[in-house]
Amino acid sequence: MKHRSWIAVNAVSAWFGVLLSLTLNLSGYYVDKGDPSEPTLLGNVPGGVDTPLERFFDWTTYFTILSNVVVVVAVTALLVRPDLFTRGGLTGTVWRTLRLDSVLMIVITGVLYNLLLADWNKTGWDLLSNLMLHVITPIVTVVVWVVAGPRGLVQPRLAVTALVIPLGWAAYALVRGAAIGAYPYPFLDVQTKGLASVLVFVAGVAVLGLALGLLAVWVDRLLDRGRRTEDVTTPSA
């Protein structure tokens, strides 16, 4: 596969960020680091930090984590089983959708965090983890997708199917939040924002995701056309 080394760099970056974040979370690194009176801070509710399992479920509730995990799965599969993405039927649709999600979700993570949630008053391992999840992996993933593709995996219908994972995450975060009384982000806090406001925000992010998906289709075709033109015009050695 062409540009295999680019995909490998993306995989290493994503794996490092995810494993570092998971290690810090399960080890209890974040326990008592936040304000326990904040209702939207997971891990600071009764019983929320008592066991590694509970910390794990807190960790999985963040969209940042899900988007980085999707990148890990997609780019690792591209390295070891690239044929999955070119198959027909349901298998090919699932993996091509996952590849598109790996780009769309990590872009949304980078944009929303750095515009709305950024907190750079961090030090040590926490700072490194924050940089990997919200800056390094998003940038690397987009650059690798532009440079290495693979091209031709994105179809317009995938812009719709790509919404399944993000909307599934939103449902999970809201149901779990209602059960434990804490939400991963202030804009999902039904207790303070109200359900209508939260659903409007989720719908807005879904529209953003659909727009980005259609943009990805256009960019992919543009890049593919440029690659084919270069292949035709470049003289053989």
PDB file of N, CA, C and O in Angstrom, residues 125-203:
ATOM      1  N   TRP A 125       2.319  14.964  32.704  1.00  0.00           N
ATOM      2  CA  TRP A 125       1.647  13.964  31.882  1.00  0.00           C
ATOM      3  C   TRP A 125       0.276  14.425  31.420  1.00  0.00           C
ATOM      4  O   TRP A 125      -0.168  14.092  30.322  1.00  0.00           O
ATOM      5  N   ASP A 126      -0.400  15.201  32.255  1.00  0.00           N
ATOM      6  CA  ASP A 126      -1.713  15.706  31.887  1.00  0.00           C
ATOM      7  C   ASP A 126      -1.618  16.617  30.667  1.00  0.00           C
ATOM      8  O   ASP A 126      -2.441  16.545  29.749  1.00  0.00           O
ATOM      9  N   LEU A 127      -0.612  17.467  30.635  1.00  0.00           N
ATOM     10  CA  LEU A 127      -0.410  18.351  29.486  1.00  0.00           C
ATOM     11  C   LEU A 127      -0.102  17.544  28.230  1.00  0.00           C
ATOM     12  O   LEU A 127      -0.652  17.819  27.147  1.00  0.00           O
ATOM     13  N   LEU A 128       0.771  16.550  28.358  1.00  0.00           N
ATOM     14  CA  LEU A 128       1.121  15.721  27.199  1.00  0.00           C
ATOM     15  C   LEU A 128      -0.106  14.980  26.674  1.00  0.00           C
ATOM     16  O   LEU A 128      -0.344  14.931  25.459  1.00  0.00           O
ATOM     17  N   SER A 129      -0.883  14.396  27.583  1.00  0.00           N
ATOM     18  CA  SER A 129      -2.088  13.681  27.177  1.00  0.00           C
ATOM     19  C   SER A 129      -3.063  14.616  26.470  1.00  0.00           C
ATOM     20  O   SER A 129      -3.642  14.272  25.427  1.00  0.00           O
ATOM     21  N   ASN A 130      -3.234  15.801  27.019  1.00  0.00           N
ATOM     22  CA  ASN A 130      -4.143  16.781  26.432  1.00  0.00           C
ATOM     23  C   ASN A 130      -3.694  17.173  25.023  1.00  0.00           C
ATOM     24  O   ASN A 130      -4.516  17.267  24.098  1.00  0.00           O
ATOM     25  N   LEU A 131      -2.391  17.390  24.855  1.00  0.00           N
ATOM     26  CA  LEU A 131      -1.848  17.739  23.544  1.00  0.00           C
ATOM     27  C   LEU A 131      -2.056  16.609  22.534  1.00  0.00           C
ATOM     28  O   LEU A 131      -2.438  16.854  21.383  1.00  0.00           O
ATOM     29  N   MET A 132      -1.807  15.379  22.952  1.00  0.00           N
ATOM     30  CA  MET A 132      -1.952  14.252  22.038  1.00  0.00           C
ATOM     31  C   MET A 132      -3.397  14.092  21.582  1.00  0.00           C
ATOM     32  O   MET A 132      -3.668  13.911  20.387  1.00  0.00           O
ATOM     33  N   LEU A 133      -4.332  14.151  22.516  1.00  0.00           N
ATOM     34  CA  LEU A 133      -5.735  13.884  22.193  1.00  0.00           C
ATOM     35  C   LEU A 133      -6.395  15.011  21.405  1.00  0.00           C
ATOM     36  O   LEU A 133      -7.235  14.751  20.527  1.00  0.00           O
ATOM     37  N   HIS A 134      -6.040  16.254  21.736  1.00  0.00           N
ATOM     38  CA  HIS A 134      -6.774  17.397  21.188  1.00  0.00           C
ATOM     39  C   HIS A 134      -6.037  18.177  20.111  1.00  0.00           C
ATOM     40  O   HIS A 134      -6.654  19.000  19.428  1.00  0.00           O
ATOM     41  N   VAL A 135      -4.740  17.952  19.956  1.00  0.00           N
ATOM     42  CA  VAL A 135      -3.974  18.731  18.987  1.00  0.00           C
ATOM     43  C   VAL A 135      -3.184  17.823  18.032  1.00  0.00           C
ATOM     44  O   VAL A 135      -3.386  17.869  16.817  1.00  0.00           O
ATOM     45  N   ILE A 136      -2.272  17.011  18.596  1.00  0.00           N
ATOM     46  CA  ILE A 136      -1.359  16.233  17.754  1.00  0.00           C
ATOM     47  C   ILE A 136      -2.091  15.219  16.887  1.00  0.00           C
ATOM     48  O   ILE A 136      -1.938  15.209  15.654  1.00  0.00           O
ATOM     49  N   THR A 137      -2.882  14.351  17.504  1.00  0.00           N
ATOM     50  CA  THR A 137      -3.580  13.330  16.720  1.00  0.00           C
ATOM     51  C   THR A 137      -4.571  13.932  15.732  1.00  0.00           C
ATOM     52  O   THR A 137      -4.646  13.461  14.584  1.00  0.00           O
ATOM     53  N   PRO A 138      -5.351  14.969  16.094  1.00  0.00           N
ATOM     54  CA  PRO A 138      -6.209  15.589  15.074  1.00  0.00           C
ATOM     55  C   PRO A 138      -5.431  16.108  13.871  1.00  0.00           C
ATOM     56  O   PRO A 138      -5.825  15.879  12.715  1.00  0.00           O
ATOM     57  N   ILE A 139      -4.327  16.810  14.124  1.00  0.00           N
ATOM     58  CA  ILE A 139      -3.546  17.364  13.012  1.00  0.00           C
ATOM     59  C   ILE A 139      -2.936  16.250  12.174  1.00  0.00           C
ATOM     60  O   ILE A 139      -3.019  16.247  10.934  1.00  0.00           O
ATOM     61  N   VAL A 140      -2.316  15.272  12.842  1.00  0.00           N
ATOM     62  CA  VAL A 140      -1.680  14.165  12.119  1.00  0.00           C
ATOM     63  C   VAL A 140      -2.701  13.397  11.287  1.00  0.00           C
ATOM     64  O   VAL A 140      -2.449  13.047  10.127  1.00  0.00           O
ATOM     65  N   THR A 141      -3.879  13.156  11.861  1.00  0.00           N
ATOM     66  CA  THR A 141      -4.903  12.382  11.159  1.00  0.00           C
ATOM     67  C   THR A 141      -5.361  13.084   9.886  1.00  0.00           C
ATOM     68  O   THR A 141      -5.512  12.449   8.831  1.00  0.00           O
ATOM     69  N   VAL A 142      -5.597  14.381   9.970  1.00  0.00           N
ATOM     70  CA  VAL A 142      -6.046  15.133   8.795  1.00  0.00           C
ATOM     71  C   VAL A 142      -4.946  15.168   7.737  1.00  0.00           C
ATOM     72  O   VAL A 142      -5.202  14.942   6.542  1.00  0.00           O
ATOM     73  N   VAL A 143      -3.706  15.444   8.160  1.00  0.00           N
ATOM     74  CA  VAL A 143      -2.588  15.506   7.211  1.00  0.00           C
ATOM     75  C   VAL A 143      -2.403  14.160   6.519  1.00  0.00           C
ATOM     76  O   VAL A 143      -2.231  14.091   5.283  1.00  0.00           O
ATOM     77  N   VAL A 144      -2.457  13.074   7.278  1.00  0.00           N
ATOM     78  CA  VAL A 144      -2.273  11.741   6.699  1.00  0.00           C
ATOM     79  C   VAL A 144      -3.402  11.399   5.749  1.00  0.00           C
ATOM     80  O   VAL A 144      -3.185  10.803   4.688  1.00  0.00           O
ATOM     81  N   TRP A 145      -4.628  11.781   6.102  1.00  0.00           N
ATOM     82  CA  TRP A 145      -5.757  11.514   5.199  1.00  0.00           C
ATOM     83  C   TRP A 145      -5.573  12.259   3.882  1.00  0.00           C
ATOM     84  O   TRP A 145      -5.832  11.711   2.801  1.00  0.00           O
ATOM     85  N   VAL A 146      -5.117  13.503   3.943  1.00  0.00           N
ATOM     86  CA  VAL A 146      -4.906  14.287   2.724  1.00  0.00           C
ATOM     87  C   VAL A 146      -3.780  13.696   1.886  1.00  0.00           C
ATOM     88  O   VAL A 146      -3.899  13.548   0.658  1.00  0.00           O
ATOM     89  N   VAL A 147      -2.693  13.313   2.537  1.00  0.00           N
ATOM     90  CA  VAL A 147      -1.521  12.828   1.813  1.00  0.00           C
ATOM     91  C   VAL A 147      -1.673  11.366   1.374  1.00  0.00           C
ATOM     92  O   VAL A 147      -1.360  11.007   0.230  1.00  0.00           O
ATOM     93  N   ALA A 148      -2.151  10.527   2.289  1.00  0.00           N
ATOM     94  CA  ALA A 148      -2.118   9.082   2.059  1.00  0.00           C
ATOM     95  C   ALA A 148      -3.465   8.455   1.739  1.00  0.00           C
ATOM     96  O   ALA A 148      -3.517   7.324   1.275  1.00  0.00           O
ATOM     97  N   GLY A 149      -4.557   9.160   2.047  1.00  0.00           N
ATOM     98  CA  GLY A 149      -5.881   8.601   1.760  1.00  0.00           C
ATOM     99  C   GLY A 149      -6.221   7.406   2.633  1.00  0.00           C
ATOM    100  O   GLY A 149      -6.208   7.535   3.859  1.00  0.00           O
ATOM    101  N   PRO A 150      -6.464   6.250   2.029  1.00  0.00           N
ATOM    102  CA  PRO A 150      -6.516   5.989   0.593  1.00  0.00           C
ATOM    103  C   PRO A 150      -7.671   6.737  -0.077  1.00  0.00           C
ATOM    104  O   PRO A 150      -8.715   6.947   0.536  1.00  0.00           O
ATOM    105  N   ARG A 151      -7.485   7.107  -1.315  1.00  0.00           N
ATOM    106  CA  ARG A 151      -8.481   7.837  -2.060  1.00  0.00           C
ATOM    107  C   ARG A 151      -9.589   6.897  -2.541  1.00  0.00           C
ATOM    108  O   ARG A 151      -9.404   5.698  -2.684  1.00  0.00           O
ATOM    109  N   GLY A 152     -10.740   7.493  -2.786  1.00  0.00           N
ATOM    110  CA  GLY A 152     -11.863   6.751  -3.361  1.00  0.00           C
ATOM    111  C   GLY A 152     -12.687   5.971  -2.367  1.00  0.00           C
ATOM    112  O   GLY A 152     -13.587   5.218  -2.755  1.00  0.00           O
ATOM    113  N   LEU A 153     -12.436   6.133  -1.064  1.00  0.00           N
ATOM    114  CA  LEU A 153     -13.197   5.394  -0.059  1.00  0.00           C
ATOM    115  C   LEU A 153     -14.450   6.139   0.384  1.00  0.00           C
ATOM    116  O   LEU A 153     -15.291   5.568   1.068  1.00  0.00           O
ATOM    117  N   VAL A 154     -14.577   7.400   0.009  1.00  0.00           N
ATOM    118  CA  VAL A 154     -15.657   8.235   0.517  1.00  0.00           C
ATOM    119  C   VAL A 154     -16.737   8.412  -0.541  1.00  0.00           C
ATOM    120  O   VAL A 154     -16.463   8.882  -1.640  1.00  0.00           O
ATOM    121  N   GLN A 155     -17.957   8.006  -0.210  1.00  0.00           N
ATOM    122  CA  GLN A 155     -19.113   8.252  -1.068  1.00  0.00           C
ATOM    123  C   GLN A 155     -20.113   9.128  -0.312  1.00  0.00           C
ATOM    124  O   GLN A 155     -20.118   9.139   0.917  1.00  0.00           O
ATOM    125  N   PRO A 156     -20.961   9.880  -1.039  1.00  0.00           N
ATOM    126  CA  PRO A 156     -21.913  10.778  -0.379  1.00  0.00           C
ATOM    127  C   PRO A 156     -22.775  10.101   0.679  1.00  0.00           C
ATOM    128  O   PRO A 156     -23.043  10.682   1.732  1.00  0.00           O
ATOM    129  N   ARG A 157     -23.204   8.854   0.430  1.00  0.00           N
ATOM    130  CA  ARG A 157     -24.081   8.190   1.399  1.00  0.00           C
ATOM    131  C   ARG A 157     -23.369   7.931   2.726  1.00  0.00           C
ATOM    132  O   ARG A 157     -24.008   7.843   3.781  1.00  0.00           O
ATOM    133  N   LEU A 158     -22.046   7.849   2.698  1.00  0.00           N
ATOM    134  CA  LEU A 158     -21.306   7.612   3.930  1.00  0.00           C
ATOM    135  C   LEU A 158     -21.349   8.820   4.858  1.00  0.00           C
ATOM    136  O   LEU A 158     -21.136   8.691   6.059  1.00  0.00           O
ATOM    137  N   ALA A 159     -21.604  10.009   4.296  1.00  0.00           N
ATOM    138  CA  ALA A 159     -21.724  11.203   5.135  1.00  0.00           C
ATOM    139  C   ALA A 159     -22.901  11.074   6.080  1.00  0.00           C
ATOM    140  O   ALA A 159     -22.909  11.666   7.163  1.00  0.00           O
ATOM    141  N   VAL A 160     -23.899  10.274   5.690  1.00  0.00           N
ATOM    142  CA  VAL A 160     -25.064  10.028   6.545  1.00  0.00           C
ATOM    143  C   VAL A 160     -24.776   8.895   7.522  1.00  0.00           C
ATOM    144  O   VAL A 160     -25.006   9.022   8.727  1.00  0.00           O
ATOM    145  N   THR A 161     -24.260   7.773   7.034  1.00  0.00           N
ATOM    146  CA  THR A 161     -23.989   6.633   7.918  1.00  0.00           C
ATOM    147  C   THR A 161     -22.915   6.969   8.952  1.00  0.00           C
ATOM    148  O   THR A 161     -22.877   6.373  10.031  1.00  0.00           O
ATOM    149  N   ALA A 162     -22.057   7.943   8.620  1.00  0.00           N
ATOM    150  CA  ALA A 162     -21.007   8.341   9.562  1.00  0.00           C
ATOM    151  C   ALA A 162     -21.571   9.000  10.817  1.00  0.00           C
ATOM    152  O   ALA A 162     -20.864   9.142  11.815  1.00  0.00           O
ATOM    153  N   LEU A 163     -22.845   9.405  10.783  1.00  0.00           N
ATOM    154  CA  LEU A 163     -23.455  10.042  11.952  1.00  0.00           C
ATOM    155  C   LEU A 163     -23.886   9.025  13.007  1.00  0.00           C
ATOM    156  O   LEU A 163     -24.189   9.401  14.141  1.00  0.00           O
ATOM    157  N   VAL A 164     -23.907   7.745  12.648  1.00  0.00           N
ATOM    158  CA  VAL A 164     -24.409   6.726  13.583  1.00  0.00           C
ATOM    159  C   VAL A 164     -23.564   6.676  14.855  1.00  0.00           C
ATOM    160  O   VAL A 164     -24.103   6.665  15.976  1.00  0.00           O
ATOM    161  N   ILE A 165     -22.250   6.652  14.717  1.00  0.00           N
ATOM    162  CA  ILE A 165     -21.382   6.557  15.895  1.00  0.00           C
ATOM    163  C   ILE A 165     -21.486   7.799  16.773  1.00  0.00           C
ATOM    164  O   ILE A 165     -21.686   7.683  17.997  1.00  0.00           O
ATOM    165  N   PRO A 166     -21.368   9.021  16.234  1.00  0.00           N
ATOM    166  CA  PRO A 166     -21.494  10.205  17.102  1.00  0.00           C
ATOM    167  C   PRO A 166     -22.856  10.307  17.787  1.00  0.00           C
ATOM    168  O   PRO A 166     -22.922  10.665  18.972  1.00  0.00           O
ATOM    169  N   LEU A 167     -23.933  10.004  17.070  1.00  0.00           N
ATOM    170  CA  LEU A 167     -25.257  10.085  17.683  1.00  0.00           C
ATOM    171  C   LEU A 167     -25.437   8.978  18.724  1.00  0.00           C
ATOM    172  O   LEU A 167     -26.098   9.183  19.753  1.00  0.00           O
ATOM    173  N   GLY A 168     -24.845   7.821  18.469  1.00  0.00           N
ATOM    174  CA  GLY A 168     -24.882   6.752  19.467  1.00  0.00           C
ATOM    175  C   GLY A 168     -24.146   7.159  20.726  1.00  0.00           C
ATOM    176  O   GLY A 168     -24.583   6.878  21.845  1.00  0.00           O
ATOM    177  N   TRP A 169     -22.997   7.844  20.552  1.00  0.00           N
ATOM    178  CA  TRP A 169     -22.256   8.344  21.713  1.00  0.00           C
ATOM    179  C   TRP A 169     -23.097   9.347  22.500  1.00  0.00           C
ATOM    180  O   TRP A 169     -23.128   9.303  23.729  1.00  0.00           O
ATOM    181  N   ALA A 170     -23.776  10.271  21.806  1.00  0.00           N
ATOM    182  CA  ALA A 170     -24.594  11.276  22.485  1.00  0.00           C
ATOM    183  C   ALA A 170     -25.687  10.615  23.314  1.00  0.00           C
ATOM    184  O   ALA A 170     -25.940  11.015  24.464  1.00  0.00           O
ATOM    185  N   ALA A 171     -26.322   9.598  22.757  1.00  0.00           N
ATOM    186  CA  ALA A 171     -27.367   8.882  23.498  1.00  0.00           C
ATOM    187  C   ALA A 171     -26.777   8.220  24.743  1.00  0.00           C
ATOM    188  O   ALA A 171     -27.360   8.286  25.837  1.00  0.00           O
ATOM    189  N   TYR A 172     -25.622   7.592  24.594  1.00  0.00           N
ATOM    190  CA  TYR A 172     -24.952   6.935  25.716  1.00  0.00           C
ATOM    191  C   TYR A 172     -24.591   7.938  26.807  1.00  0.00           C
ATOM    192  O   TYR A 172     -24.832   7.716  27.999  1.00  0.00           O
ATOM    193  N   ALA A 173     -24.019   9.084  26.400  1.00  0.00           N
ATOM    194  CA  ALA A 173     -23.602  10.098  27.374  1.00  0.00           C
ATOM    195  C   ALA A 173     -24.809  10.666  28.119  1.00  0.00           C
ATOM    196  O   ALA A 173     -24.733  10.911  29.334  1.00  0.00           O
ATOM    197  N   LEU A 174     -25.914  10.862  27.416  1.00  0.00           N
ATOM    198  CA  LEU A 174     -27.100  11.438  28.056  1.00  0.00           C
ATOM    199  C   LEU A 174     -27.769  10.426  28.993  1.00  0.00           C
ATOM    200  O   LEU A 174     -28.202  10.786  30.096  1.00  0.00           O
ATOM    201  N   VAL A 175     -27.855   9.182  28.572  1.00  0.00           N
ATOM    202  CA  VAL A 175     -28.468   8.153  29.426  1.00  0.00           C
ATOM    203  C   VAL A 175     -27.616   7.918  30.669  1.00  0.00           C
ATOM    204  O   VAL A 175     -28.127   7.866  31.792  1.00  0.00           O
ATOM    205  N   ARG A 176     -26.315   7.805  30.482  1.00  0.00           N
ATOM    206  CA  ARG A 176     -25.437   7.611  31.640  1.00  0.00           C
ATOM    207  C   ARG A 176     -25.447   8.837  32.541  1.00  0.00           C
ATOM    208  O   ARG A 176     -25.419   8.727  33.773  1.00  0.00           O
ATOM    209  N   GLY A 177     -25.467  10.012  31.930  1.00  0.00           N
ATOM    210  CA  GLY A 177     -25.512  11.229  32.722  1.00  0.00           C
ATOM    211  C   GLY A 177     -26.758  11.306  33.591  1.00  0.00           C
ATOM    212  O   GLY A 177     -26.692  11.713  34.761  1.00  0.00           O
ATOM    213  N   ALA A 178     -27.898  10.909  33.017  1.00  0.00           N
ATOM    214  CA  ALA A 178     -29.144  10.911  33.794  1.00  0.00           C
ATOM    215  C   ALA A 178     -29.069   9.911  34.939  1.00  0.00           C
ATOM    216  O   ALA A 178     -29.644  10.139  36.012  1.00  0.00           O
ATOM    217  N   ALA A 179     -28.346   8.817  34.720  1.00  0.00           N
ATOM    218  CA  ALA A 179     -28.267   7.772  35.743  1.00  0.00           C
ATOM    219  C   ALA A 179     -27.354   8.157  36.899  1.00  0.00           C
ATOM    220  O   ALA A 179     -27.655   7.851  38.061  1.00  0.00           O
ATOM    221  N   ILE A 180     -26.240   8.841  36.616  1.00  0.00           N
ATOM    222  CA  ILE A 180     -25.269   9.141  37.675  1.00  0.00           C
ATOM    223  C   ILE A 180     -25.274  10.613  38.089  1.00  0.00           C
ATOM    224  O   ILE A 180     -24.589  10.992  39.039  1.00  0.00           O
ATOM    225  N   GLY A 181     -26.011  11.449  37.347  1.00  0.00           N
ATOM    226  CA  GLY A 181     -26.089  12.854  37.713  1.00  0.00           C
ATOM    227  C   GLY A 181     -24.889  13.675  37.320  1.00  0.00           C
ATOM    228  O   GLY A 181     -24.612  14.711  37.920  1.00  0.00           O
ATOM    229  N   ALA A 182     -24.142  13.234  36.306  1.00  0.00           N
ATOM    230  CA  ALA A 182     -22.971  13.976  35.835  1.00  0.00           C
ATOM    231  C   ALA A 182     -22.813  13.757  34.338  1.00  0.00           C
ATOM    232  O   ALA A 182     -23.118  12.681  33.827  1.00  0.00           O
ATOM    233  N   TYR A 183     -22.333  14.784  33.652  1.00  0.00           N
ATOM    234  CA  TYR A 183     -22.202  14.740  32.195  1.00  0.00           C
ATOM    235  C   TYR A 183     -20.774  15.110  31.811  1.00  0.00           C
ATOM    236  O   TYR A 183     -20.110  15.867  32.518  1.00  0.00           O
ATOM    237  N   PRO A 184     -20.288  14.597  30.682  1.00  0.00           N
ATOM    238  CA  PRO A 184     -18.888  14.836  30.318  1.00  0.00           C
ATOM    239  C   PRO A 184     -18.587  16.273  29.907  1.00  0.00           C
ATOM    240  O   PRO A 184     -17.441  16.714  30.011  1.00  0.00           O
ATOM    241  N   TYR A 185     -19.594  17.002  29.415  1.00  0.00           N
ATOM    242  CA  TYR A 185     -19.382  18.368  28.948  1.00  0.00           C
ATOM    243  C   TYR A 185     -20.519  19.265  29.421  1.00  0.00           C
ATOM    244  O   TYR A 185     -21.667  18.825  29.494  1.00  0.00           O
ATOM    245  N   PRO A 186     -20.230  20.536  29.700  1.00  0.00           N
ATOM    246  CA  PRO A 186     -21.279  21.453  30.148  1.00  0.00           C
ATOM    247  C   PRO A 186     -22.441  21.566  29.170  1.00  0.00           C
ATOM    248  O   PRO A 186     -23.597  21.691  29.578  1.00  0.00           O
ATOM    249  N   PHE A 187     -22.158  21.505  27.867  1.00  0.00           N
ATOM    250  CA  PHE A 187     -23.227  21.669  26.886  1.00  0.00           C
ATOM    251  C   PHE A 187     -24.128  20.444  26.775  1.00  0.00           C
ATOM    252  O   PHE A 187     -25.129  20.463  26.073  1.00  0.00           O
ATOM    253  N   LEU A 188     -23.778  19.355  27.481  1.00  0.00           N
ATOM    254  CA  LEU A 188     -24.648  18.182  27.529  1.00  0.00           C
ATOM    255  C   LEU A 188     -25.378  18.069  28.864  1.00  0.00           C
ATOM    256  O   LEU A 188     -26.144  17.126  29.072  1.00  0.00           O
ATOM    257  N   ASP A 189     -25.146  19.005  29.757  1.00  0.00           N
ATOM    258  CA  ASP A 189     -25.707  18.930  31.107  1.00  0.00           C
ATOM    259  C   ASP A 189     -27.196  19.269  31.077  1.00  0.00           C
ATOM    260  O   ASP A 189     -27.598  20.433  31.093  1.00  0.00           O
ATOM    261  N   VAL A 190     -28.012  18.239  31.047  1.00  0.00           N
ATOM    262  CA  VAL A 190     -29.464  18.416  30.976  1.00  0.00           C
ATOM    263  C   VAL A 190     -29.990  19.119  32.220  1.00  0.00           C
ATOM    264  O   VAL A 190     -30.944  19.900  32.159  1.00  0.00           O
ATOM    265  N   GLN A 191     -29.351  18.887  33.358  1.00  0.00           N
ATOM    266  CA  GLN A 191     -29.821  19.468  34.614  1.00  0.00           C
ATOM    267  C   GLN A 191     -29.733  20.987  34.616  1.00  0.00           C
ATOM    268  O   GLN A 191     -30.561  21.667  35.213  1.00  0.00           O
ATOM    269  N   THR A 192     -28.724  21.542  33.976  1.00  0.00           N
ATOM    270  CA  THR A 192     -28.547  22.998  33.977  1.00  0.00           C
ATOM    271  C   THR A 192     -28.981  23.643  32.655  1.00  0.00           C
ATOM    272  O   THR A 192     -29.465  24.774  32.655  1.00  0.00           O
ATOM    273  N   LYS A 193     -28.802  22.943  31.538  1.00  0.00           N
ATOM    274  CA  LYS A 193     -29.134  23.514  30.234  1.00  0.00           C
ATOM    275  C   LYS A 193     -30.559  23.218  29.793  1.00  0.00           C
ATOM    276  O   LYS A 193     -31.129  23.966  28.993  1.00  0.00           O
ATOM    277  N   GLY A 194     -31.110  22.114  30.311  1.00  0.00           N
ATOM    278  CA  GLY A 194     -32.421  21.687  29.853  1.00  0.00           C
ATOM    279  C   GLY A 194     -32.295  20.750  28.664  1.00  0.00           C
ATOM    280  O   GLY A 194     -31.381  20.894  27.838  1.00  0.00           O
ATOM    281  N   LEU A 195     -33.229  19.811  28.553  1.00  0.00           N
ATOM    282  CA  LEU A 195     -33.146  18.801  27.500  1.00  0.00           C
ATOM    283  C   LEU A 195     -33.251  19.427  26.114  1.00  0.00           C
ATOM    284  O   LEU A 195     -32.526  19.036  25.198  1.00  0.00           O
ATOM    285  N   ALA A 196     -34.128  20.397  25.941  1.00  0.00           N
ATOM    286  CA  ALA A 196     -34.313  21.007  24.624  1.00  0.00           C
ATOM    287  C   ALA A 196     -33.023  21.650  24.135  1.00  0.00           C
ATOM    288  O   ALA A 196     -32.618  21.477  22.976  1.00  0.00           O
ATOM    289  N   SER A 197     -32.342  22.394  25.024  1.00  0.00           N
ATOM    290  CA  SER A 197     -31.096  23.058  24.649  1.00  0.00           C
ATOM    291  C   SER A 197     -30.021  22.043  24.276  1.00  0.00           C
ATOM    292  O   SER A 197     -29.284  22.224  23.302  1.00  0.00           O
ATOM    293  N   VAL A 198     -29.952  20.959  25.040  1.00  0.00           N
ATOM    294  CA  VAL A 198     -28.955  19.918  24.770  1.00  0.00           C
ATOM    295  C   VAL A 198     -29.222  19.257  23.423  1.00  0.00           C
ATOM    296  O   VAL A 198     -28.295  19.033  22.628  1.00  0.00           O
ATOM    297  N   LEU A 199     -30.489  18.954  23.140  1.00  0.00           N
ATOM    298  CA  LEU A 199     -30.835  18.299  21.877  1.00  0.00           C
ATOM    299  C   LEU A 199     -30.564  19.216  20.682  1.00  0.00           C
ATOM    300  O   LEU A 199     -30.142  18.750  19.621  1.00  0.00           O
ATOM    301  N   VAL A 200     -30.785  20.510  20.860  1.00  0.00           N
ATOM    302  CA  VAL A 200     -30.468  21.460  19.792  1.00  0.00           C
ATOM    303  C   VAL A 200     -28.972  21.459  19.526  1.00  0.00           C
ATOM    304  O   VAL A 200     -28.527  21.484  18.367  1.00  0.00           O
ATOM    305  N   PHE A 201     -28.177  21.428  20.592  1.00  0.00           N
ATOM    306  CA  PHE A 201     -26.725  21.401  20.416  1.00  0.00           C
ATOM    307  C   PHE A 201     -26.299  20.123  19.697  1.00  0.00           C
ATOM    308  O   PHE A 201     -25.474  20.170  18.779  1.00  0.00           O
ATOM    309  N   VAL A 202     -26.848  18.982  20.115  1.00  0.00           N
ATOM    310  CA  VAL A 202     -26.509  17.708  19.474  1.00  0.00           C
ATOM    311  C   VAL A 202     -26.892  17.742  17.993  1.00  0.00           C
ATOM    312  O   VAL A 202     -26.128  17.289  17.127  1.00  0.00           O
ATOM    313  N   ALA A 203     -28.059  18.287  17.703  1.00  0.00           N
ATOM    314  CA  ALA A 203     -28.494  18.393  16.310  1.00  0.00           C
ATOM    315  C   ALA A 203     -27.546  19.288  15.515  1.00  0.00           C
ATOM    316  O   ALA A 203     -27.228  19.004  14.354  1.00  0.00           O
TER     317      ALA A 203
END
